[in-house]
Amino acid sequence: MLHVTDVSITFNEGTPDEKKALQDINLELQEGDFVTVIGSNGAGKSTLMNVISGNLIPDIGEVVISDEKVTMLPEFKRSQFIGRVFQDPMAGTAPSMTIEENLALAYSRIRKRKLIPGVNKQRKAEFRDHLSTLKLGLEDRLNAKVGLLSGGERQALSLLMATFTNPNILLLDEHTAALDPSRAELITNLTKEVVEEYGLTTLMVTHNMQQALDLGNRLIMMDKGQIILDIRGEQKQKLTIEDLLKEFQRIRGQQFESDRAVLG
Amino acid sequence: MLYALFGAVESGIIYAIMALGVYLTFRVLDFPDLTVDGSFVTGAGVAAISIVNGVSPIVATLLAIAAGFLAGCVTGLLHTKGKINALLSGILMMIALYSINLRIMGRPNVSLNNQDTIFSQLREVWPVGIDEFLGGMFTAVGSRAPATWVIVFFMIIVTLGIKFLADYFLKTEVGLALRATGDNQRMIRSFSANTDNLIILGVGISNALVALAGALIAQLGGFADASMGIGMIVIGLASVIIGEALFGKRTIMITTLAVVCGAVIYRIVVTIALRVDFLDAGDMKMITAFIVMLALVAPRIMQAQKDKKRRLQKRAALEQVREGA
Ligand SMILES: Nc1ncnc2c1ncn2[C@@H]1O[C@H](COP(=O)(O)OP(=O)(O)OP(=O)(O)O)[C@@H](O)[C@H]1O
Ligand SMILES: [Mg+2]
C-alpha cells in the first residue's frame, strides 16, 4: 500500500544549521496497517509525514502509494490518495466557511471540481449522516461557520473530512496534542472507530506512549531521523511503557557513547 | 443637486462592478491586488481604441474583459510561479500596465466623441416617453432632468446579474475551493486543489471585472485616459469597506450586495462632499482617503461606546440592587 524506500532529506545542507532530518528511511505499510509513530522532538516524524504527503520532496529515495510512484508528484495531486489531519485544530478546516461547505471541499478530494453547486440536497443528507457519527450534534449546525467551533469539534470535523472519502492512506500528526484530555480521548476513540470502519491504512504520530500502545497493530520509534524500533502484531500487544522507555534508553545510551567517542 | 446625485448613482452602479472585482481578491482570495489601477485603464483603453477602429461596442467591451483577465492572470503568475509577494506582484503589473496602456491607446487620451457606444446604441432603442415621464419628477422639484434613464436601468440589470453570477460561482465546487484558498491554503491543498491555478483564475476574474468597469466608464464619459485609473484600488476598497460596515457580511449574497451598494454610496458621498464650497475636484482623493478611514474607524468607536454604555448600565443596576438590600 505504502512503500518508502531509502528516503533521506537534509535541511540547510552545507551551512552550520545543517540538519539530517531523515536518514535512509525504509518503511512498508500493508493494506489496513495501523501504525503508531513515537519519538522525541525533532526526531523527524513530521518530516516523514510531509515526505509522504508531498509537502516535502526527499533528496533521495522513493515514495510509492498503491503501486504508483508519487515521489515527485505535487501535494495537491497526491492528496487524492491521502487523508490528513494536522496537529493544529485550525489547520484542517476553512474557518470562514460553513460546516457543509467544508465537507463539500473534502468531498471533492477524489473528484474533479466542476462548476456545479458544491452542496445540494443529496449531499446535505449524506453530510448529515456522516456528522451524526461524531455524536457532537454538528449535524444540526450545517450552516454554522467552522471558525465558531471549539478546538475539539474542529478536530473531529477535520478527522471526518479526512476519512469519509475513504483515502488509501490516512496521516495523523499528533492530531490530539492540542486538545484537553477529555477532548483528546474523544478524538482518539473516534479515530479508532473510523479507522476500523473503513479499514484505513493509517500512520499516526503521537507523543502519548500509552496511546501509541493502545492503538494500531504496529509501532515504530524514530530518533535522529532514523527508525530505531519497529514492533508489530503480538509482540506489540505485549509491549509496555517500561519496555519502550528501556528500549529508548538502550538505543539513546549507545548513541551517547558513540557521540563521546567522536568528541574524544 | 438631484441631477448630480443621479449622475452619482449612474456611475456608482458601474464602479460597483469594479468593487466586486476588488472584493474577490481582497476578501475572498485574501490577495491584496493592486493591478486594479492599471487594469481599469486597460479595459477603458482597449474598449475605446477598438470602438474608434470600428469594432462594435459590444465586441469592444468583450475584448476589454479579456484584456483585464489576461493582466490579472499575469499578476497571479508572478505571485504563484514567480513567488513574488502579492502586493509587489500587483504593483509591478500596475506599473508595467501604465506603459502597456499607452501602447494600446497609442496616445494618452482617446476620445469617443461622435462614436457609437453601448449606451448610445441603447438610447436608440429606448422609448423617449419613459425619460420624459421619469424626468418630469426632477423638473417638478425644480431640478435639471437627466438626459436618459436607460443607462441606470441597464446597468442595474448588468451589475446585479454579475452579482448573482458571482454568488452562484462562489458556491460551486470550484468557487468553494477558491474561497478555501483565501481562507486556508494548506488545508485545501490537502484536499486536491491546485491553489496556484485557483489564485491565477481568481485574480484573472477580478481584473476582468475591473476592466469591464473601465470599458463602461470610458463609454459613459466619452473618453479613455492613461491616468484615469489612479486611485481606483482605493475607491474599490472604499466601496467594499463602506458596504460591509453598513450592511454586514453574514453570507456571500449579503456581502456582494453590500459591496454593490457601497460603491453607489461612495459615489453619492463624494458628490455631496464636492458640493461643499471649500472643496474642489482636486480634493477628491483626500475625500476618498477620509471616507475609508471613517468607514474603518467609526464602527469600532461605535462598538466601544456601546460596550461602555452596557457596562455602565450593568454597574448602575447592581448598585441599585445593593442599595435596596
Ligand atoms: N523546513 C525545515 N527547514 C529546516 N529544518 C527543518 C525543517 N523542517 C524540519 N526541520 C528540522 O528537522 C528536524 C526534524 O523535524 P520534525 O518536525 O520532523 O520533528 P518531529 O519528529 O515532528 O518533532 P516534534 O515531535 O517536535 O513534532 C528538526 O530538527 C527540525 O528543526
Ligand atoms: Mg512534529
XYZ file of C-alpha atoms and ligand atoms in Angstrom:
621
model
C 0.000 0.000 0.000
C 2.727 2.453 1.036
C 6.412 1.980 0.289
C 9.003 4.449 1.487
C 12.395 3.384 0.161
C 15.824 4.763 1.141
C 14.474 8.236 1.804
C 16.877 10.883 3.071
C 16.397 14.592 3.458
C 18.809 17.207 4.767
C 17.819 20.778 5.583
C 20.230 23.701 5.104
C 22.917 21.438 3.696
C 26.434 22.882 3.840
C 25.585 25.504 6.468
C 26.176 25.424 10.235
C 22.422 24.747 10.565
C 22.661 21.539 8.562
C 20.089 19.044 9.778
C 19.760 15.485 8.605
C 16.027 15.233 9.254
C 15.615 11.801 7.652
C 18.363 9.282 7.049
C 17.811 6.209 4.895
C 14.237 5.651 5.926
C 12.642 2.396 4.796
C 9.030 1.762 5.653
C 6.440 -0.532 4.169
C 2.773 -0.498 5.128
C 0.375 -3.307 4.214
C -3.226 -2.533 3.413
C -5.119 -1.997 6.659
C -1.999 -1.451 8.776
C -2.484 0.999 11.635
C 0.976 2.189 12.633
C 1.651 4.464 15.581
C 4.823 6.557 15.463
C 6.655 7.836 18.541
C 9.937 9.660 19.022
C 11.423 12.678 20.745
C 11.119 16.257 19.484
C 12.972 16.765 16.245
C 13.175 13.028 15.536
C 11.814 13.571 12.040
C 8.256 12.287 12.473
C 6.570 15.296 10.890
C 9.195 15.379 8.177
C 8.373 11.773 7.308
C 4.674 12.647 7.133
C 5.469 15.606 4.899
C 7.534 13.457 2.566
C 4.658 11.005 2.254
C 2.064 13.754 1.744
C 4.172 15.555 -0.828
C 4.652 18.662 1.264
C 8.389 17.919 1.042
C 10.326 16.252 -1.771
C 13.080 13.929 -0.458
C 16.693 14.468 -1.551
C 16.932 10.809 -2.445
C 14.655 7.788 -2.214
C 11.185 6.907 -3.458
C 7.625 7.030 -2.191
C 5.130 4.607 -3.722
C 1.423 4.592 -2.916
C -0.823 1.808 -4.237
C 1.833 0.816 -6.797
C 2.086 4.353 -8.119
C 5.381 6.190 -7.795
C 4.496 9.551 -6.313
C 7.886 10.862 -5.161
C 7.778 13.912 -7.427
C 4.009 14.365 -7.554
C 2.989 17.751 -6.060
C 0.986 17.683 -2.876
C -2.351 18.665 -4.411
C -2.181 15.748 -6.866
C -1.087 13.287 -4.248
C -3.884 14.220 -1.901
C -6.309 12.128 -3.936
C -4.664 9.170 -2.184
C -4.169 10.741 1.208
C -6.357 11.954 4.044
C -4.599 14.141 6.560
C -5.259 15.648 9.978
C -2.843 18.206 11.380
C -1.836 18.901 14.962
C -3.295 22.403 14.937
C -7.118 22.266 15.053
C -7.102 25.469 12.972
C -5.118 23.861 10.179
C -7.513 21.246 8.833
C -10.608 23.335 8.104
C -11.551 26.602 6.406
C -12.714 28.792 9.339
C -14.803 31.369 7.469
C -16.766 28.704 5.621
C -19.675 26.668 6.959
C -19.592 23.062 8.113
C -21.392 21.857 4.998
C -19.082 23.862 2.740
C -16.055 22.351 4.450
C -17.461 18.882 3.916
C -18.104 19.757 0.271
C -14.431 20.743 -0.041
C -13.448 17.354 1.354
C -15.980 15.600 -0.886
C -14.101 16.921 -3.945
C -10.794 15.414 -2.827
C -11.226 12.431 -5.127
C -13.313 14.075 -7.855
C -12.599 16.781 -10.385
C -14.055 20.074 -9.230
C -16.745 21.367 -11.552
C -18.961 24.424 -11.910
C -21.843 22.722 -10.150
C -23.025 23.658 -6.658
C -20.814 22.087 -4.004
C -23.733 21.476 -1.674
C -27.037 20.017 -2.831
C -29.916 18.211 -1.140
C -28.478 14.766 -1.623
C -25.021 15.710 -0.397
C -26.509 17.562 2.535
C -28.249 14.381 3.652
C -25.009 12.465 3.209
C -23.056 15.057 5.203
C -25.654 14.945 7.952
C -25.342 11.164 8.198
C -21.575 11.355 8.455
C -21.693 14.158 11.033
C -24.104 12.245 13.223
C -21.471 9.515 13.679
C -19.412 12.091 15.612
C -22.215 12.406 18.182
C -21.402 16.078 18.729
C -24.652 17.465 17.348
C -22.823 19.040 14.413
C -25.408 17.536 12.039
C -27.838 20.229 13.233
C -25.366 23.039 12.602
C -24.587 22.546 8.914
C -24.665 26.295 8.278
C -22.503 27.305 11.231
C -19.115 28.806 10.393
C -16.359 26.384 11.326
C -14.386 29.207 12.957
C -17.020 29.257 15.702
C -16.464 25.613 16.673
C -14.335 24.582 19.637
C -10.931 23.034 19.024
C -12.235 19.554 19.759
C -15.222 19.957 17.461
C -12.989 21.261 14.713
C -10.588 18.374 15.097
C -13.468 15.884 14.984
C -14.682 17.578 11.813
C -11.147 17.502 10.358
C -10.951 13.788 11.079
C -14.297 13.206 9.381
C -13.266 15.329 6.392
C -10.044 13.370 6.025
C -11.724 9.975 6.203
C -15.265 9.912 4.786
C -13.959 9.763 1.238
C -12.014 6.611 2.113
C -8.393 7.596 1.426
C -5.748 4.987 0.582
C -3.628 6.343 3.408
C -4.546 8.327 6.492
C -1.835 10.539 8.033
C -2.381 11.805 11.577
C 0.312 14.065 13.038
C -0.277 14.494 16.780
C -3.875 15.301 15.980
C -4.937 15.136 19.641
C -1.963 17.032 21.092
C -3.605 20.456 21.187
C -6.751 19.269 22.985
C -7.613 18.929 26.668
C -7.555 15.333 27.986
C -11.280 14.612 27.654
C -11.455 16.034 24.128
C -8.276 14.183 23.209
C -9.866 10.950 24.363
C -12.958 11.667 22.312
C -10.875 12.195 19.181
C -8.780 9.115 19.939
C -11.913 6.994 20.191
C -13.316 8.490 17.008
C -10.037 7.737 15.277
C -10.225 4.109 16.375
C -13.799 3.856 15.130
C -13.281 5.352 11.674
C -10.044 3.502 11.029
C -11.778 0.235 11.897
C -14.936 1.057 9.978
C -13.156 1.865 6.727
C -10.128 -0.401 7.328
C -7.890 2.592 6.623
C -4.138 2.224 6.247
C -3.008 4.682 8.898
C 0.160 6.338 10.117
C -0.352 8.156 13.415
C 2.244 10.268 15.198
C 1.735 10.687 18.930
C 3.664 11.822 21.968
C 1.419 9.785 24.218
C 3.102 6.417 24.671
C 0.006 4.826 26.164
C -1.965 5.901 23.125
C 0.724 4.501 20.855
C 0.477 1.173 22.657
C -3.330 1.047 22.780
C -3.951 1.843 19.151
C -2.961 0.049 15.997
C -1.229 -3.174 15.102
C 2.277 -1.811 14.745
C 4.521 0.732 16.449
C 7.636 2.459 15.219
C 10.008 4.655 17.163
C 12.079 7.331 15.465
C 15.169 9.138 16.647
C 17.550 11.496 14.878
C 15.975 10.884 11.505
C 16.009 7.104 11.724
C 13.514 4.386 12.532
C 15.124 2.701 15.523
C 12.334 0.358 16.528
C 9.588 -1.437 14.595
C 7.328 -3.709 16.588
C 4.222 -5.411 15.269
C 1.474 -7.931 15.912
C 1.520 -9.992 19.080
C 4.798 -8.530 20.194
C 3.222 -5.085 20.187
C 0.241 -6.209 22.212
C 2.553 -7.365 24.992
C 4.577 -4.155 24.926
C 4.515 -1.831 27.986
C 5.664 1.727 28.529
C 8.575 0.422 30.607
C 9.685 -1.755 27.700
C 9.595 1.264 25.416
C 11.494 3.500 27.833
C 14.102 0.801 28.407
C 14.500 0.288 24.711
C 14.716 4.032 24.170
C 17.333 4.329 26.915
C 19.356 1.474 25.467
C 19.480 2.954 21.994
C 19.977 6.513 23.211
C 22.745 5.364 25.539
C 24.526 3.723 22.669
C 24.322 6.873 20.627
C 25.545 8.923 23.525
C 28.564 6.625 23.721
C 29.281 6.996 20.051
C 28.942 10.794 20.311
C 31.501 10.852 23.075
C 33.775 8.661 21.010
C 33.649 11.219 18.250
C 34.351 14.059 20.668
C 37.140 12.127 22.406
C -28.388 68.643 -6.673
C -30.827 65.884 -7.614
C -29.292 65.884 -11.061
C -25.799 65.461 -9.632
C -26.976 62.628 -7.396
C -28.486 60.896 -10.393
C -25.076 61.053 -12.049
C -23.517 59.598 -8.909
C -25.870 56.617 -8.958
C -25.341 56.149 -12.673
C -21.584 55.902 -12.441
C -21.680 54.256 -8.995
C -23.536 51.265 -10.333
C -20.786 50.857 -12.952
C -17.992 51.243 -10.403
C -19.805 48.563 -8.401
C -18.573 46.010 -10.943
C -15.014 47.054 -10.161
C -15.788 46.858 -6.438
C -16.973 43.264 -6.914
C -13.629 42.504 -8.533
C -11.758 44.093 -5.646
C -13.923 42.116 -3.213
C -12.943 38.912 -4.996
C -9.227 39.482 -4.496
C -9.036 41.369 -1.216
C -11.704 39.489 0.674
C -12.318 36.125 -0.969
C -8.766 35.318 -2.040
C -7.085 37.391 0.680
C -4.833 38.693 -2.104
C -4.220 42.470 -1.906
C -4.109 43.021 -5.646
C -3.013 46.468 -6.812
C -3.172 45.593 -10.509
C -6.553 47.360 -10.492
C -5.188 50.871 -11.138
C -3.671 49.535 -14.361
C -6.291 47.052 -15.497
C -9.086 49.625 -15.161
C -7.336 51.738 -17.793
C -6.569 48.641 -19.843
C -10.288 47.975 -20.030
C -11.069 51.579 -20.889
C -8.250 51.804 -23.434
C -8.966 48.533 -25.209
C -12.670 49.374 -25.493
C -12.030 52.957 -26.678
C -9.384 52.151 -29.269
C -11.438 49.218 -30.570
C -14.519 51.396 -30.953
C -12.522 54.144 -32.671
C -11.267 51.499 -35.099
C -14.772 50.449 -35.997
C -15.301 47.460 -33.744
C -18.844 47.188 -32.428
C -19.171 48.472 -28.832
C -20.308 45.072 -27.522
C -17.305 43.279 -29.019
C -15.014 46.103 -27.860
C -16.306 45.634 -24.317
C -15.763 41.869 -24.506
C -12.204 42.494 -25.704
C -11.680 44.765 -22.707
C -12.849 41.991 -20.371
C -10.418 39.547 -21.973
C -7.534 42.026 -21.685
C -8.273 42.577 -17.992
C -8.449 38.843 -17.399
C -5.056 38.411 -19.042
C -3.491 41.199 -16.963
C -4.840 39.616 -13.791
C -3.522 36.198 -14.798
C -0.039 37.671 -15.213
C -0.199 39.119 -11.695
C -1.344 35.720 -10.450
C 1.500 34.032 -12.288
C 4.069 36.449 -10.837
C 2.815 35.606 -7.366
C 2.345 31.832 -7.643
C 5.030 30.697 -10.059
C 7.436 33.621 -9.593
C 6.959 33.503 -5.803
C 6.782 37.298 -5.672
C 4.921 38.818 -2.726
C 1.274 39.520 -3.559
C 1.451 43.292 -3.062
C 4.615 43.569 -5.111
C 3.226 41.413 -7.951
C 0.294 43.795 -8.248
C 2.475 46.901 -8.082
C 4.829 45.551 -10.750
C 1.923 44.733 -13.019
C 0.297 48.109 -12.384
C 3.496 49.928 -13.390
C 4.003 47.744 -16.445
C 0.392 48.287 -17.468
C 0.876 52.039 -17.454
C 3.218 51.687 -20.450
C 1.201 48.885 -21.997
C -1.938 51.006 -21.830
C -0.163 53.862 -23.627
C 0.870 51.388 -26.322
C -2.676 50.080 -26.620
C -4.158 53.549 -26.943
C -1.269 54.954 -28.980
C -1.711 58.267 -27.150
C -2.563 59.378 -23.615
C -6.174 60.160 -24.409
C -8.685 58.567 -26.775
C -11.926 60.432 -27.341
C -15.177 58.643 -28.117
C -16.928 61.799 -29.319
C -19.442 61.004 -32.048
C -18.690 57.284 -31.751
C -21.187 54.546 -31.118
C -21.071 53.208 -27.573
C -23.119 50.557 -25.814
C -25.055 53.353 -24.172
C -25.674 55.389 -27.323
C -26.955 52.249 -29.034
C -29.236 51.517 -26.109
C -30.637 55.014 -26.218
C -31.651 54.492 -29.831
C -33.980 51.640 -28.893
C -35.147 53.189 -25.625
C -38.614 54.820 -25.754
C -38.175 58.553 -25.150
C -41.511 58.602 -23.339
C -40.016 56.876 -20.311
C -37.294 59.507 -19.993
C -39.832 62.294 -20.323
C -42.136 60.719 -17.765
C -39.451 59.990 -15.150
C -37.640 63.238 -15.887
C -40.846 65.055 -15.031
C -40.290 64.158 -11.381
C -36.987 66.015 -11.495
C -38.322 69.134 -13.207
C -41.289 69.140 -10.835
C -38.928 69.839 -7.923
C -37.020 72.356 -9.978
C -34.020 70.199 -10.884
C -32.471 69.533 -14.274
C -33.776 66.275 -15.732
C -31.257 63.557 -16.609
C -30.606 63.036 -20.312
C -31.665 59.410 -20.189
C -32.685 56.678 -17.771
C -31.654 53.802 -19.940
C -28.094 53.689 -18.591
C -29.203 53.410 -14.978
C -31.761 50.690 -15.721
C -29.417 48.765 -17.982
C -26.517 48.969 -15.524
C -28.646 47.867 -12.571
C -29.545 44.749 -14.546
C -25.946 44.111 -15.647
C -24.391 44.733 -12.235
C -26.961 42.685 -10.342
C -26.548 39.974 -12.980
C -22.833 39.894 -12.272
C -23.527 39.873 -8.553
C -25.803 36.831 -8.835
C -23.334 35.089 -11.120
C -20.598 35.682 -8.548
C -22.863 34.359 -5.785
C -23.509 31.210 -7.782
C -19.865 30.745 -8.747
C -18.643 31.089 -5.163
C -20.951 28.212 -4.183
C -19.801 25.829 -6.899
C -17.134 23.209 -6.257
C -14.546 25.411 -7.960
C -15.785 28.510 -6.143
C -15.656 26.782 -2.769
C -12.062 25.757 -3.472
C -11.279 29.354 -4.437
C -12.700 30.627 -1.151
C -10.821 27.974 0.794
C -7.627 29.091 -0.956
C -8.106 32.522 0.583
C -9.034 31.006 3.920
C -6.591 28.158 4.485
C -4.269 27.311 1.617
C -2.522 24.437 3.321
C -5.807 22.744 4.098
C -7.276 22.981 0.617
C -4.086 21.639 -0.936
C -4.541 18.547 1.205
C -7.943 18.224 -0.473
C -6.580 18.059 -4.021
C -6.939 21.695 -5.020
C -4.297 23.318 -7.210
C -4.057 26.566 -5.267
C -1.714 28.174 -7.812
C -4.250 27.781 -10.596
C -7.087 28.935 -8.365
C -5.213 32.110 -7.418
C -4.409 32.835 -11.066
C -8.041 32.240 -12.019
C -9.349 34.389 -9.150
C -7.065 37.353 -9.826
C -7.872 36.976 -13.535
C -11.637 37.111 -12.975
C -11.225 40.041 -10.607
C -9.317 42.106 -13.158
C -11.717 41.083 -15.901
C -14.469 42.738 -13.844
C -12.287 45.790 -13.210
C -11.571 46.116 -16.936
C -15.278 45.771 -17.714
C -15.972 48.674 -15.362
C -13.200 50.645 -17.083
C -14.666 49.947 -20.511
C -18.126 51.063 -19.406
C -16.873 54.192 -17.646
C -14.978 55.151 -20.810
C -18.155 54.738 -22.846
C -20.167 56.678 -20.290
C -17.685 59.558 -20.089
C -16.795 59.514 -23.783
C -13.049 59.069 -23.419
C -10.258 56.836 -22.154
C -7.291 58.449 -20.426
C -3.977 56.889 -19.406
C -4.254 58.331 -15.913
C -7.930 57.602 -15.264
C -7.011 54.572 -13.120
C -5.062 56.418 -10.434
C -6.516 55.629 -7.028
C -9.044 53.107 -8.403
C -7.919 50.465 -5.946
C -8.668 52.771 -3.034
C -12.099 53.530 -4.465
C -12.744 49.815 -4.847
C -11.624 49.168 -1.297
C -13.680 52.103 -0.039
C -16.769 50.568 -1.632
C -16.078 47.164 -0.070
C -15.403 48.624 3.366
C -18.373 51.015 3.336
C -20.669 48.238 2.157
C -19.501 45.807 4.779
C -19.699 48.407 7.522
C -23.274 49.373 6.622
C -24.803 46.057 5.584
C -22.615 43.413 7.213
C -21.107 40.309 5.702
C -23.101 37.446 7.116
C -23.321 35.482 3.880
C -21.808 35.749 0.434
C -25.066 37.027 -1.047
C -25.370 39.758 1.551
C -21.733 40.773 1.184
C -21.807 41.075 -2.603
C -24.969 43.176 -2.367
C -23.281 45.260 0.333
C -20.305 45.836 -1.971
C -22.561 46.975 -4.820
C -24.423 49.365 -2.516
C -21.120 50.508 -1.020
C -19.901 51.577 -4.457
C -23.038 53.638 -5.099
C -22.983 55.181 -1.640
C -19.334 56.084 -2.071
C -20.174 57.999 -5.267
C -23.053 59.782 -3.573
C -20.893 60.811 -0.603
C -18.170 62.122 -2.891
C -20.703 64.052 -4.951
C -22.149 65.678 -1.852
C -18.677 66.419 -0.462
C -17.639 68.145 -3.686
C -20.624 70.461 -3.297
C -19.100 71.897 -0.161
C -17.711 75.328 -1.021
C -14.113 74.970 0.068
C -13.620 71.561 -1.592
C -12.925 71.141 -5.304
C -12.237 68.309 -7.729
C -8.577 68.193 -6.725
C -9.585 67.204 -3.205
C -11.309 64.053 -4.448
C -8.509 61.670 -3.431
C -8.303 63.208 0.018
C -12.040 62.840 0.433
C -11.753 59.198 -0.617
C -9.000 58.528 1.888
C -11.069 60.223 4.567
C -14.174 58.167 3.781
C -12.180 54.936 4.008
C -10.687 55.977 7.334
C -14.116 56.867 8.631
C -15.641 53.580 7.470
C -12.810 51.684 9.164
C -12.698 53.591 12.421
C -16.331 54.568 13.000
C -17.758 51.052 13.527
C -15.065 50.331 16.081
C -15.698 53.536 18.017
C -19.434 52.907 17.928
C -18.938 49.374 19.254
C -16.650 50.641 22.030
C -19.247 53.259 23.016
C -21.950 50.621 23.070
C -19.856 48.315 25.260
C -19.051 51.156 27.627
C -22.692 52.113 27.953
C -23.661 48.490 28.549
C -21.076 48.116 31.312
C -22.145 51.362 32.972
C -25.778 50.249 32.925
C -24.896 46.918 34.485
C -22.912 48.620 37.215
C -25.730 51.060 37.906
C -28.216 48.194 38.118
C -26.000 46.326 40.560
C -25.604 49.473 42.628
C -29.379 49.853 42.852
C -29.813 46.267 43.999
C -27.215 46.823 46.702
C -28.861 49.989 47.895
C -32.203 48.275 48.037
C -30.758 45.486 50.208
N 11.737 23.225 6.685
C 12.732 22.957 7.559
N 13.911 23.642 7.482
C 14.910 23.387 8.339
N 14.862 22.463 9.287
C 13.728 21.745 9.428
C 12.607 21.959 8.563
N 11.632 21.107 8.921
C 12.114 20.398 9.950
N 13.387 20.757 10.254
C 14.227 20.165 11.290
O 14.253 18.775 11.089
C 14.171 18.095 12.314
C 13.014 17.136 12.306
O 11.831 17.896 12.414
P 10.386 17.254 12.542
O 9.419 18.360 12.501
O 10.235 16.176 11.551
O 10.415 16.639 14.009
P 9.279 15.857 14.769
O 9.756 14.484 14.996
O 7.990 16.009 14.106
O 9.293 16.650 16.140
P 8.073 17.065 17.087
O 7.783 15.895 17.934
O 8.630 18.189 17.887
O 6.940 17.474 16.227
C 14.094 19.142 13.408
O 15.375 19.298 13.955
C 13.667 20.374 12.668
O 14.226 21.510 13.279
Mg 6.120 17.075 14.539
